C-alpha cells in the first residue's frame, strides 16, 4: 500500500479526453493506493483505503507527502539510434536548416549509415541507458519506432532488439515499423521501388514475425508522398499493423487528412495544419500527438496549435519524439513545460495528454494511463508540493520514484 500521496492525480473517468475534460485530473488529496500483483486493488483517500482488511495486512510504502501521477506514456520515440547528431546541431545554430542538411545526405540518412554498421550489442547498450533515464524521469511505457535501418536486415535488427529489450528491462515497449522514414540512398532514383519493397516484402515479414503493432510513415516534403503513404499504411493494415503518421511537420501535404481517411491511431507533429484539418481531426478518433520538443530543438517559432485543437474537441496527446535529429530529449517533464509555456496548455491538460490520451493512442487506455482499480500500478512520484510545479520549475528532474506494475523501477535511493 502506497501512502503519503499529498496529491494524487488519478485521471479517472472516460477515455480519451476531449475539450474541457482534458483539464480534469481527478485529484485526491492525502491518498493511498493498494496494489495487488502489480494491479491497483483500491485507490482513494488514505483513511478509506486503510479501512480495508487487505490494506491492514499490506506492506506499506510511505511516499512522504509527494505528488503522484500515472506513469508518463511516451507515445512517439525513435528509441534505437547509434549516435547523436551534435555536429548538425552546430550547423543549424550557424544557420543551416534541417531540410538543407538532409538534402546534403546528413539528417536521417547519416543516422542510417551508422545504424547499419552498428552492432546489436552497442545499440542495446545505448537503448538500455535511454530506457533507464526514461524511467528516472517518470516514464513507464514507451512507443519505439524502427526507421534508421531502411533495409530488411537493419529494420529487423532494430525490431528484434526492441523485442529483446521488452524482456530485459522493466518499461513497457510498443513497437512501430517505420521502414518508410525516408527513401534510402540506394533507392534515391527509384522511390517507388522502395515503396514496393516495403509493401511486398518488409511489411509482411515484420508482421509475420510479430515484430510490430503499428506501421508509421514520415509523409512530408523530402520523405514520402500522400499516395505512397496510403499504399504503405494500407499494406500495413492488411497485415495487422495499425497506422500512425508523421504529418504536416515541415510542409502541409495532406498527410493528416490521410490519417483521418484511414482512421489512423495517431497523427503526429501537426505544426502546419489549418482550420479545416483541425475540424477533421476533431470529428475523428485519430489522436493529435504533439511533439513540442522538435520546435524547441529546431529553434522554430511556430508550435502546433494545441489550444485550437483542444477547443475544437480533438484528442490531444504529448510525446518526446526522442530522436537524434529533431528532439534529443527523453524527458516528458520538459515536454510538459514546453506544452504549457509555448502552446498554452494548462499543466492539468498537459498531464492528461501525456498519460491517458497517450495510452488511448497506443490502444492501452483500459489498462494504463490512469490510476483506477484493475489498472496496472504504473505510477510516477514527484518531489514537488503541487503538480503544477512539475512544468513550472523547468529543466530539472522532479521524479523521485517510478513504479511499473507495482515494482519500484527507479528511486528509493538514500535521499528517501
Ligand atoms: O519525428 N521527421 C521525421 N522523423 C523524425 C526525425 C528523425 C531524424 O531527424 O533523425 C521526427 O522529427
Ligand atoms: Fe518522429
CSV table of C-alpha atoms and ligand atoms in Angstrom, one decimal:
chain,number,residue,atom,x,y,z
A,1,UNK,CA,0.0,0.0,0.0
A,2,UNK,CA,1.3,3.4,-1.0
A,3,UNK,CA,0.6,6.2,1.4
A,4,UNK,CA,1.8,9.7,1.8
A,5,UNK,CA,0.5,10.9,-1.5
A,6,UNK,CA,-0.2,14.6,-0.8
A,7,UNK,CA,-1.8,14.9,-4.2
A,8,UNK,CA,-2.8,12.0,-6.4
A,9,UNK,CA,-3.8,12.8,-10.0
A,10,UNK,CA,-5.9,9.8,-10.9
A,11,UNK,CA,-7.0,10.8,-14.4
A,12,UNK,CA,-10.0,8.6,-13.7
A,13,UNK,CA,-13.1,8.6,-15.9
A,14,UNK,CA,-13.9,8.1,-19.6
A,15,UNK,CA,-11.0,8.0,-22.1
A,16,UNK,CA,-10.0,9.5,-24.4
A,17,UNK,CA,-10.3,13.1,-23.1
A,18,UNK,CA,-11.5,15.9,-25.4
A,19,UNK,CA,-12.2,19.6,-24.8
A,20,UNK,CA,-12.8,20.6,-21.2
A,21,UNK,CA,-12.5,17.0,-20.0
A,22,UNK,CA,-8.7,17.3,-20.7
A,23,UNK,CA,-8.4,19.7,-17.8
A,24,UNK,CA,-10.0,17.4,-15.1
A,25,UNK,CA,-7.2,15.5,-13.4
A,26,UNK,CA,-9.3,13.8,-10.8
A,27,UNK,CA,-7.3,14.9,-7.8
A,28,UNK,CA,-7.4,13.0,-4.5
A,29,UNK,CA,-5.6,14.6,-1.5
A,30,UNK,CA,-3.9,12.6,1.2
A,31,UNK,CA,-4.5,9.5,-1.0
A,32,UNK,CA,-3.4,5.8,-0.8
A,33,UNK,CA,-3.1,3.2,-3.5
A,34,UNK,CA,-3.4,-0.5,-2.7
A,35,UNK,CA,-1.6,-2.7,-5.2
A,36,UNK,CA,-2.1,-6.5,-5.6
A,37,UNK,CA,0.2,-8.4,-8.0
A,38,UNK,CA,1.1,-5.3,-9.9
A,39,UNK,CA,-2.5,-4.2,-10.3
A,40,UNK,CA,-4.4,-1.5,-8.5
A,41,UNK,CA,-6.8,-3.1,-6.0
A,42,UNK,CA,-8.0,0.1,-4.3
A,43,UNK,CA,-7.4,3.8,-4.6
A,44,UNK,CA,-8.9,6.8,-2.7
A,45,UNK,CA,-8.5,8.8,0.4
A,46,UNK,CA,-6.0,7.2,2.8
A,47,UNK,CA,-8.5,6.7,5.6
A,48,UNK,CA,-10.9,4.9,3.3
A,49,UNK,CA,-8.3,2.6,1.8
A,50,UNK,CA,-6.7,2.0,5.2
A,51,UNK,CA,-10.0,0.5,6.5
A,52,UNK,CA,-9.9,-2.4,4.1
A,53,UNK,CA,-8.8,-5.7,5.6
A,54,UNK,CA,-6.2,-6.2,2.9
A,55,UNK,CA,-4.8,-2.8,3.5
A,56,UNK,CA,-4.1,-3.6,7.1
A,57,UNK,CA,-2.1,-6.7,6.1
A,58,UNK,CA,-0.3,-5.0,3.2
A,59,UNK,CA,3.4,-3.9,3.2
A,60,UNK,CA,3.4,0.0,3.4
A,61,UNK,CA,5.5,2.4,1.3
A,62,UNK,CA,5.3,6.0,2.5
A,63,UNK,CA,5.8,8.5,-0.3
A,64,UNK,CA,6.5,11.2,2.2
A,65,UNK,CA,3.8,13.7,1.2
A,66,UNK,CA,4.7,13.9,-2.5
A,67,UNK,CA,2.7,14.3,-5.8
A,68,UNK,CA,1.7,11.1,-7.6
A,69,UNK,CA,0.7,10.8,-11.3
A,70,UNK,CA,0.1,7.8,-13.6
A,71,UNK,CA,3.4,7.0,-15.2
A,72,UNK,CA,4.1,9.0,-18.3
A,73,UNK,CA,3.3,7.2,-21.6
A,74,UNK,CA,5.8,8.4,-24.2
A,75,UNK,CA,3.8,7.5,-27.3
A,76,UNK,CA,6.3,8.6,-30.0
A,77,UNK,CA,10.0,7.9,-29.8
A,78,UNK,CA,12.8,6.7,-32.1
A,79,UNK,CA,14.5,4.9,-29.2
A,80,UNK,CA,17.1,2.9,-31.2
A,81,UNK,CA,19.8,5.1,-32.7
A,82,UNK,CA,23.5,4.7,-32.9
A,83,UNK,CA,24.9,8.2,-32.1
A,84,UNK,CA,23.9,11.8,-31.6
A,85,UNK,CA,24.0,14.4,-34.4
A,86,UNK,CA,25.6,17.1,-32.3
A,87,UNK,CA,27.6,18.2,-35.5
A,88,UNK,CA,24.3,19.0,-37.3
A,89,UNK,CA,23.1,20.9,-34.2
A,90,UNK,CA,26.0,23.2,-34.5
A,91,UNK,CA,25.4,23.6,-38.3
A,92,UNK,CA,21.8,24.6,-37.6
A,93,UNK,CA,22.9,27.1,-35.0
A,94,UNK,CA,25.1,28.6,-37.6
A,95,UNK,CA,22.1,28.9,-39.9
A,96,UNK,CA,21.6,25.7,-41.9
A,97,UNK,CA,18.1,24.3,-41.9
A,98,UNK,CA,17.0,20.7,-41.1
A,99,UNK,CA,16.0,20.2,-44.7
A,100,UNK,CA,19.2,21.6,-46.2
A,101,UNK,CA,21.3,19.2,-44.0
A,102,UNK,CA,19.1,16.3,-45.1
A,103,UNK,CA,19.4,17.2,-48.8
A,104,UNK,CA,23.2,17.1,-48.4
A,105,UNK,CA,23.0,13.5,-47.2
A,106,UNK,CA,23.0,14.3,-43.5
A,107,UNK,CA,19.9,14.1,-41.3
A,108,UNK,CA,18.1,10.8,-41.1
A,109,UNK,CA,20.4,9.2,-43.7
A,110,UNK,CA,23.5,9.9,-41.7
A,111,UNK,CA,22.0,8.0,-38.8
A,112,UNK,CA,21.0,5.2,-41.2
A,113,UNK,CA,24.7,4.8,-42.3
A,114,UNK,CA,25.8,4.5,-38.7
A,115,UNK,CA,23.0,2.2,-37.6
A,116,UNK,CA,23.6,-0.3,-40.5
A,117,UNK,CA,27.2,-0.8,-39.3
A,118,UNK,CA,26.5,-0.7,-35.6
A,119,UNK,CA,26.5,-3.9,-33.6
A,120,UNK,CA,23.3,-5.0,-31.8
A,121,UNK,CA,25.3,-5.0,-28.6
A,122,UNK,CA,26.2,-1.4,-29.0
A,123,UNK,CA,22.7,-0.4,-29.9
A,124,UNK,CA,21.4,-2.3,-27.0
A,125,UNK,CA,23.7,-0.6,-24.5
A,126,UNK,CA,22.6,2.8,-25.7
A,127,UNK,CA,18.9,1.9,-25.6
A,128,UNK,CA,19.2,0.4,-22.1
A,129,UNK,CA,20.7,3.6,-20.9
A,130,UNK,CA,17.9,5.6,-22.6
A,131,UNK,CA,15.3,3.4,-21.0
A,132,UNK,CA,16.9,3.7,-17.6
A,133,UNK,CA,16.8,7.5,-18.0
A,134,UNK,CA,13.2,7.5,-19.1
A,135,UNK,CA,12.3,5.5,-16.0
A,136,UNK,CA,14.2,8.0,-13.9
A,137,UNK,CA,12.1,10.8,-15.4
A,138,UNK,CA,8.8,9.1,-14.7
A,139,UNK,CA,8.0,7.3,-17.9
A,140,UNK,CA,6.6,3.8,-17.6
A,141,UNK,CA,5.5,3.0,-21.2
A,142,UNK,CA,7.4,3.8,-24.4
A,143,UNK,CA,6.4,3.6,-28.1
A,144,UNK,CA,9.6,2.9,-30.1
A,145,UNK,CA,9.9,3.1,-33.9
A,146,UNK,CA,12.4,1.5,-36.2
A,147,UNK,CA,13.4,3.6,-39.2
A,148,UNK,CA,17.1,4.0,-39.2
A,149,UNK,CA,17.7,0.7,-41.0
A,150,UNK,CA,15.8,1.1,-44.2
A,151,UNK,CA,16.7,-2.3,-45.5
A,152,UNK,CA,15.2,-5.6,-44.4
A,153,UNK,CA,18.1,-6.8,-42.3
A,154,UNK,CA,18.7,-3.5,-40.5
A,155,UNK,CA,15.0,-2.9,-39.8
A,156,UNK,CA,14.7,-6.5,-38.4
A,157,UNK,CA,17.9,-5.9,-36.4
A,158,UNK,CA,16.1,-2.9,-34.8
A,159,UNK,CA,12.8,-4.6,-34.2
A,160,UNK,CA,14.3,-7.8,-32.8
A,161,UNK,CA,16.4,-5.6,-30.4
A,162,UNK,CA,13.2,-3.9,-29.3
A,163,UNK,CA,11.7,-7.4,-28.6
A,164,UNK,CA,14.7,-8.3,-26.6
A,165,UNK,CA,14.5,-5.0,-24.6
A,166,UNK,CA,10.9,-5.7,-23.8
A,167,UNK,CA,12.1,-8.8,-21.8
A,168,UNK,CA,15.3,-7.4,-20.5
A,169,UNK,CA,14.2,-4.3,-18.5
A,170,UNK,CA,11.0,-3.1,-16.7
A,171,UNK,CA,9.5,-0.5,-19.0
A,172,UNK,CA,6.7,-1.5,-21.5
A,173,UNK,CA,7.8,-1.0,-25.1
A,174,UNK,CA,5.3,-0.7,-28.0
A,175,UNK,CA,7.0,-1.4,-31.4
A,176,UNK,CA,6.2,0.5,-34.6
A,177,UNK,CA,7.7,-0.3,-38.0
A,178,UNK,CA,8.9,2.9,-39.7
A,179,UNK,CA,10.6,1.5,-42.7
A,180,UNK,CA,9.1,4.5,-44.5
A,181,UNK,CA,11.1,7.0,-42.7
A,182,UNK,CA,12.9,8.3,-45.8
A,183,UNK,CA,13.9,6.7,-49.1
A,184,UNK,CA,17.3,5.1,-48.6
A,185,UNK,CA,20.3,6.2,-50.7
A,186,UNK,CA,20.4,3.1,-52.8
A,187,UNK,CA,16.8,3.8,-54.0
A,188,UNK,CA,17.2,7.5,-54.4
A,189,UNK,CA,16.3,7.4,-58.1
A,190,UNK,CA,13.6,4.7,-57.6
A,191,UNK,CA,11.5,5.8,-54.7
A,192,UNK,CA,8.5,3.7,-55.9
A,193,UNK,CA,10.7,0.6,-56.0
A,194,UNK,CA,11.4,1.2,-52.3
A,195,UNK,CA,7.7,1.6,-51.6
A,196,UNK,CA,7.2,-1.7,-53.4
A,197,UNK,CA,9.9,-3.4,-51.3
A,198,UNK,CA,8.1,-2.1,-48.2
A,199,UNK,CA,4.7,-3.3,-49.3
A,200,UNK,CA,5.7,-6.6,-50.8
A,201,UNK,CA,8.5,-7.8,-48.5
A,202,UNK,CA,9.3,-5.8,-45.5
A,203,UNK,CA,5.8,-5.2,-44.0
A,204,UNK,CA,4.6,-8.8,-44.5
A,205,UNK,CA,7.9,-10.1,-42.9
A,206,UNK,CA,7.7,-7.7,-39.9
A,207,UNK,CA,4.0,-8.7,-39.3
A,208,UNK,CA,4.6,-12.4,-39.8
A,209,UNK,CA,7.3,-12.4,-37.1
A,210,UNK,CA,5.1,-10.4,-34.8
A,211,UNK,CA,7.7,-7.6,-34.5
A,212,UNK,CA,5.5,-4.6,-34.5
A,213,UNK,CA,2.0,-3.4,-33.6
A,214,UNK,CA,1.9,-0.3,-35.7
A,215,UNK,CA,3.2,0.9,-39.1
A,216,UNK,CA,4.3,4.6,-39.4
A,217,UNK,CA,5.2,6.7,-42.4
A,218,UNK,CA,7.0,10.0,-42.5
A,219,UNK,CA,4.8,11.7,-45.0
A,220,UNK,CA,6.3,15.1,-45.7
A,221,UNK,CA,8.3,17.2,-48.2
A,222,UNK,CA,11.6,15.3,-48.7
A,223,UNK,CA,10.1,12.0,-47.5
A,224,UNK,CA,7.0,10.1,-48.8
A,225,UNK,CA,4.0,11.5,-50.6
A,226,UNK,CA,0.4,11.0,-49.5
A,227,UNK,CA,-0.2,8.5,-52.3
A,228,UNK,CA,2.9,6.4,-51.2
A,229,UNK,CA,1.9,6.7,-47.6
A,230,UNK,CA,-1.6,5.5,-48.4
A,231,UNK,CA,-0.2,2.4,-50.1
A,232,UNK,CA,2.2,1.6,-47.3
A,233,UNK,CA,-0.3,2.1,-44.5
A,234,UNK,CA,-2.9,0.1,-46.3
A,235,UNK,CA,-0.5,-2.7,-46.8
A,236,UNK,CA,0.4,-2.5,-43.1
A,237,UNK,CA,-3.2,-2.7,-42.0
A,238,UNK,CA,-3.9,-5.7,-44.3
A,239,UNK,CA,-1.1,-7.4,-42.3
A,240,UNK,CA,-2.5,-6.3,-38.9
A,241,UNK,CA,-0.2,-3.3,-38.3
A,242,UNK,CA,-2.4,-0.2,-37.4
A,243,UNK,CA,-1.4,3.1,-39.0
A,244,UNK,CA,0.3,6.1,-37.3
A,245,UNK,CA,1.6,9.0,-39.4
A,246,UNK,CA,4.3,11.8,-39.1
A,247,UNK,CA,2.1,14.5,-40.6
A,248,UNK,CA,2.4,18.2,-41.5
A,249,UNK,CA,5.8,18.9,-39.8
A,250,UNK,CA,7.7,20.7,-42.5
A,251,UNK,CA,5.1,21.3,-45.1
A,252,UNK,CA,1.3,20.8,-45.3
A,253,UNK,CA,1.0,17.8,-47.7
A,254,UNK,CA,-2.4,16.4,-46.7
A,255,UNK,CA,-0.9,13.7,-44.6
A,256,UNK,CA,-3.2,14.5,-41.7
A,257,UNK,CA,-6.3,14.1,-43.9
A,258,UNK,CA,-5.0,10.7,-44.9
A,259,UNK,CA,-4.8,9.8,-41.2
A,260,UNK,CA,-8.4,10.7,-40.8
A,261,UNK,CA,-9.3,8.8,-44.0
A,262,UNK,CA,-7.6,5.7,-42.7
A,263,UNK,CA,-8.8,6.2,-39.1
A,264,UNK,CA,-5.1,6.0,-38.0
A,265,UNK,CA,-4.3,5.6,-34.4
A,266,UNK,CA,-2.4,8.8,-34.4
A,267,UNK,CA,-1.3,11.8,-36.5
A,268,UNK,CA,1.9,13.3,-35.1
A,269,UNK,CA,3.6,16.7,-35.3
A,270,UNK,CA,0.9,18.8,-37.0
A,271,UNK,CA,2.9,22.1,-36.9
A,272,UNK,CA,1.5,23.1,-40.3
A,273,UNK,CA,-2.2,22.2,-40.0
A,274,UNK,CA,-5.0,24.6,-41.0
A,275,UNK,CA,-8.6,25.2,-39.7
A,276,UNK,CA,-10.1,22.6,-42.0
A,277,UNK,CA,-7.6,20.0,-40.7
A,278,UNK,CA,-8.4,20.9,-37.1
A,279,UNK,CA,-12.1,20.3,-37.8
A,280,UNK,CA,-11.4,17.0,-39.5
A,281,UNK,CA,-9.3,15.8,-36.6
A,282,UNK,CA,-11.9,16.9,-34.0
A,283,UNK,CA,-14.5,14.9,-35.8
A,284,UNK,CA,-12.4,11.7,-35.7
A,285,UNK,CA,-10.8,9.3,-33.3
A,286,UNK,CA,-7.3,10.0,-34.6
A,287,UNK,CA,-5.1,11.2,-31.8
A,288,UNK,CA,-3.3,14.5,-32.4
A,289,UNK,CA,0.1,13.7,-30.9
A,290,UNK,CA,2.1,17.0,-30.4
A,291,UNK,CA,5.8,17.0,-30.2
A,292,UNK,CA,6.9,20.4,-28.9
A,293,UNK,CA,10.5,19.2,-28.3
A,294,UNK,CA,11.0,19.4,-32.1
A,295,UNK,CA,10.1,23.0,-32.4
A,296,UNK,CA,12.2,23.8,-29.4
A,297,UNK,CA,15.3,21.9,-30.6
A,298,UNK,CA,15.0,23.2,-34.2
A,299,UNK,CA,14.5,26.7,-32.8
A,300,UNK,CA,11.2,27.3,-34.6
A,301,UNK,CA,8.7,29.9,-33.5
A,302,UNK,CA,5.5,28.2,-34.6
A,303,UNK,CA,4.4,25.4,-32.3
A,304,UNK,CA,1.4,23.2,-33.2
A,305,UNK,CA,-2.0,24.9,-32.5
A,306,UNK,CA,-2.7,23.0,-29.3
A,307,UNK,CA,-5.4,25.4,-28.0
A,308,UNK,CA,-7.3,25.3,-31.2
A,309,UNK,CA,-7.2,21.5,-31.3
A,310,UNK,CA,-8.4,21.2,-27.7
A,311,UNK,CA,-11.1,23.8,-28.2
A,312,UNK,CA,-12.3,22.1,-31.4
A,313,UNK,CA,-12.5,18.8,-29.5
A,314,UNK,CA,-9.6,16.8,-30.9
A,315,UNK,CA,-7.9,14.1,-28.8
A,316,UNK,CA,-4.6,15.7,-27.9
A,317,UNK,CA,-1.5,13.7,-26.7
A,318,UNK,CA,2.0,14.8,-26.0
A,319,UNK,CA,5.3,12.9,-26.6
A,320,UNK,CA,9.0,13.5,-26.7
A,321,UNK,CA,9.8,12.3,-30.3
A,322,UNK,CA,13.1,11.2,-28.7
A,323,UNK,CA,15.5,11.1,-31.7
A,324,UNK,CA,18.9,12.4,-32.7
A,325,UNK,CA,17.8,14.9,-35.4
A,326,UNK,CA,14.8,16.9,-34.1
A,327,UNK,CA,14.2,16.2,-30.5
A,328,UNK,CA,17.0,14.7,-28.4
A,329,UNK,CA,15.2,14.6,-25.1
A,330,UNK,CA,13.6,11.7,-23.3
A,331,UNK,CA,12.3,13.9,-20.5
A,332,UNK,CA,8.5,14.1,-20.5
A,333,UNK,CA,8.6,16.8,-17.8
A,334,UNK,CA,10.4,19.1,-20.2
A,335,UNK,CA,7.7,18.3,-22.8
A,336,UNK,CA,5.1,19.4,-20.2
A,337,UNK,CA,7.0,22.7,-19.7
A,338,UNK,CA,7.1,23.3,-23.4
A,339,UNK,CA,3.4,22.4,-23.8
A,340,UNK,CA,2.4,24.9,-21.1
A,341,UNK,CA,4.7,27.8,-21.9
A,342,UNK,CA,4.8,27.6,-25.7
A,343,UNK,CA,1.4,26.0,-26.6
A,344,UNK,CA,-0.6,27.4,-23.6
A,345,UNK,CA,-1.8,24.1,-22.4
A,346,UNK,CA,-2.6,24.1,-18.7
A,347,UNK,CA,-0.5,21.8,-16.5
A,348,UNK,CA,-3.6,19.5,-16.0
A,349,UNK,CA,-4.2,19.4,-19.8
A,350,UNK,CA,-0.6,18.6,-20.5
A,351,UNK,CA,-0.5,15.8,-17.9
A,352,UNK,CA,-3.7,14.2,-19.3
A,353,UNK,CA,-2.2,14.4,-22.8
A,354,UNK,CA,1.0,12.7,-21.6
A,355,UNK,CA,-0.9,9.9,-19.8
A,356,UNK,CA,-4.5,8.8,-20.6
A,357,UNK,CA,-4.7,10.2,-24.1
A,358,UNK,CA,-1.3,8.8,-25.0
A,359,UNK,CA,-2.5,5.4,-23.6
A,360,UNK,CA,-5.5,5.7,-26.0
A,361,UNK,CA,-3.3,6.3,-28.9
A,362,UNK,CA,-1.5,3.1,-28.2
A,363,UNK,CA,-4.7,1.1,-27.7
A,364,UNK,CA,-4.0,0.6,-24.0
A,365,UNK,CA,-6.3,3.0,-22.2
A,366,UNK,CA,-8.2,0.3,-20.5
A,367,UNK,CA,-5.0,-1.0,-18.8
A,368,UNK,CA,-2.7,2.1,-18.3
A,369,UNK,CA,-2.8,5.9,-18.3
A,370,UNK,CA,-4.9,6.5,-15.1
A,371,UNK,CA,-4.9,5.4,-11.5
A,372,UNK,CA,-8.0,3.3,-11.2
A,373,UNK,CA,-9.0,-0.1,-9.8
A,374,UNK,CA,-8.0,-3.0,-12.1
A,375,UNK,CA,-5.4,-1.0,-14.0
A,376,UNK,CA,-1.7,-1.6,-13.9
A,377,UNK,CA,0.0,0.1,-10.9
A,378,UNK,CA,2.2,2.3,-13.1
A,379,UNK,CA,3.0,5.5,-11.1
A,380,UNK,CA,5.4,8.3,-11.1
A,381,UNK,CA,6.1,10.2,-7.8
A,382,UNK,CA,7.4,13.8,-7.9
A,383,UNK,CA,9.2,15.8,-5.2
A,384,UNK,CA,7.1,18.9,-5.5
A,385,UNK,CA,4.4,20.5,-3.4
A,386,UNK,CA,1.8,21.0,-6.2
A,387,UNK,CA,1.5,19.1,-9.5
A,388,UNK,CA,1.8,22.4,-11.4
A,389,UNK,CA,5.3,22.8,-10.2
A,390,UNK,CA,6.4,19.9,-12.4
A,391,UNK,CA,6.3,22.0,-15.6
A,392,UNK,CA,6.8,25.3,-13.7
A,393,UNK,CA,10.3,24.5,-12.3
A,394,UNK,CA,11.5,23.6,-15.7
A,395,UNK,CA,14.7,21.9,-16.8
A,396,UNK,CA,15.3,19.7,-13.7
A,397,UNK,CA,14.2,16.2,-12.9
A,398,UNK,CA,11.5,16.2,-10.2
A,399,UNK,CA,10.9,12.5,-10.4
A,400,UNK,CA,11.5,10.8,-7.0
A,401,UNK,CA,10.3,7.3,-7.7
A,402,UNK,CA,8.8,5.4,-10.6
A,403,UNK,CA,6.7,2.3,-10.2
A,404,UNK,CA,5.9,-0.2,-13.1
A,405,UNK,CA,3.3,-2.9,-12.5
A,406,UNK,CA,3.8,-2.4,-8.7
A,407,UNK,CA,7.6,-2.7,-8.7
A,408,UNK,CA,9.8,0.2,-7.9
A,409,UNK,CA,11.9,0.7,-11.1
A,410,UNK,CA,13.6,4.0,-10.1
A,411,UNK,CA,14.2,5.8,-6.8
A,412,UNK,CA,14.1,4.8,-3.2
A,413,UNK,CA,17.7,5.9,-3.0
A,414,UNK,CA,19.5,7.4,0.0
A,415,UNK,CA,17.5,10.7,-0.1
A,416,UNK,CA,14.2,8.9,0.6
B,1,LIG,O1,9.9,12.8,-35.9
B,1,LIG,N1,10.9,14.0,-39.2
B,1,LIG,C1,11.0,12.8,-39.2
B,1,LIG,N2,11.4,12.0,-38.3
B,1,LIG,C2,11.9,12.4,-37.0
B,1,LIG,C3,13.3,13.0,-37.2
B,1,LIG,C4,14.2,11.9,-37.4
B,1,LIG,C5,15.6,12.4,-37.5
B,1,LIG,O2,15.9,13.6,-37.9
B,1,LIG,O3,16.5,11.6,-37.3
B,1,LIG,C6,10.9,13.3,-36.3
B,1,LIG,O4,11.1,14.6,-36.2
B,2,LIG,FE1,9.3,11.1,-35.0
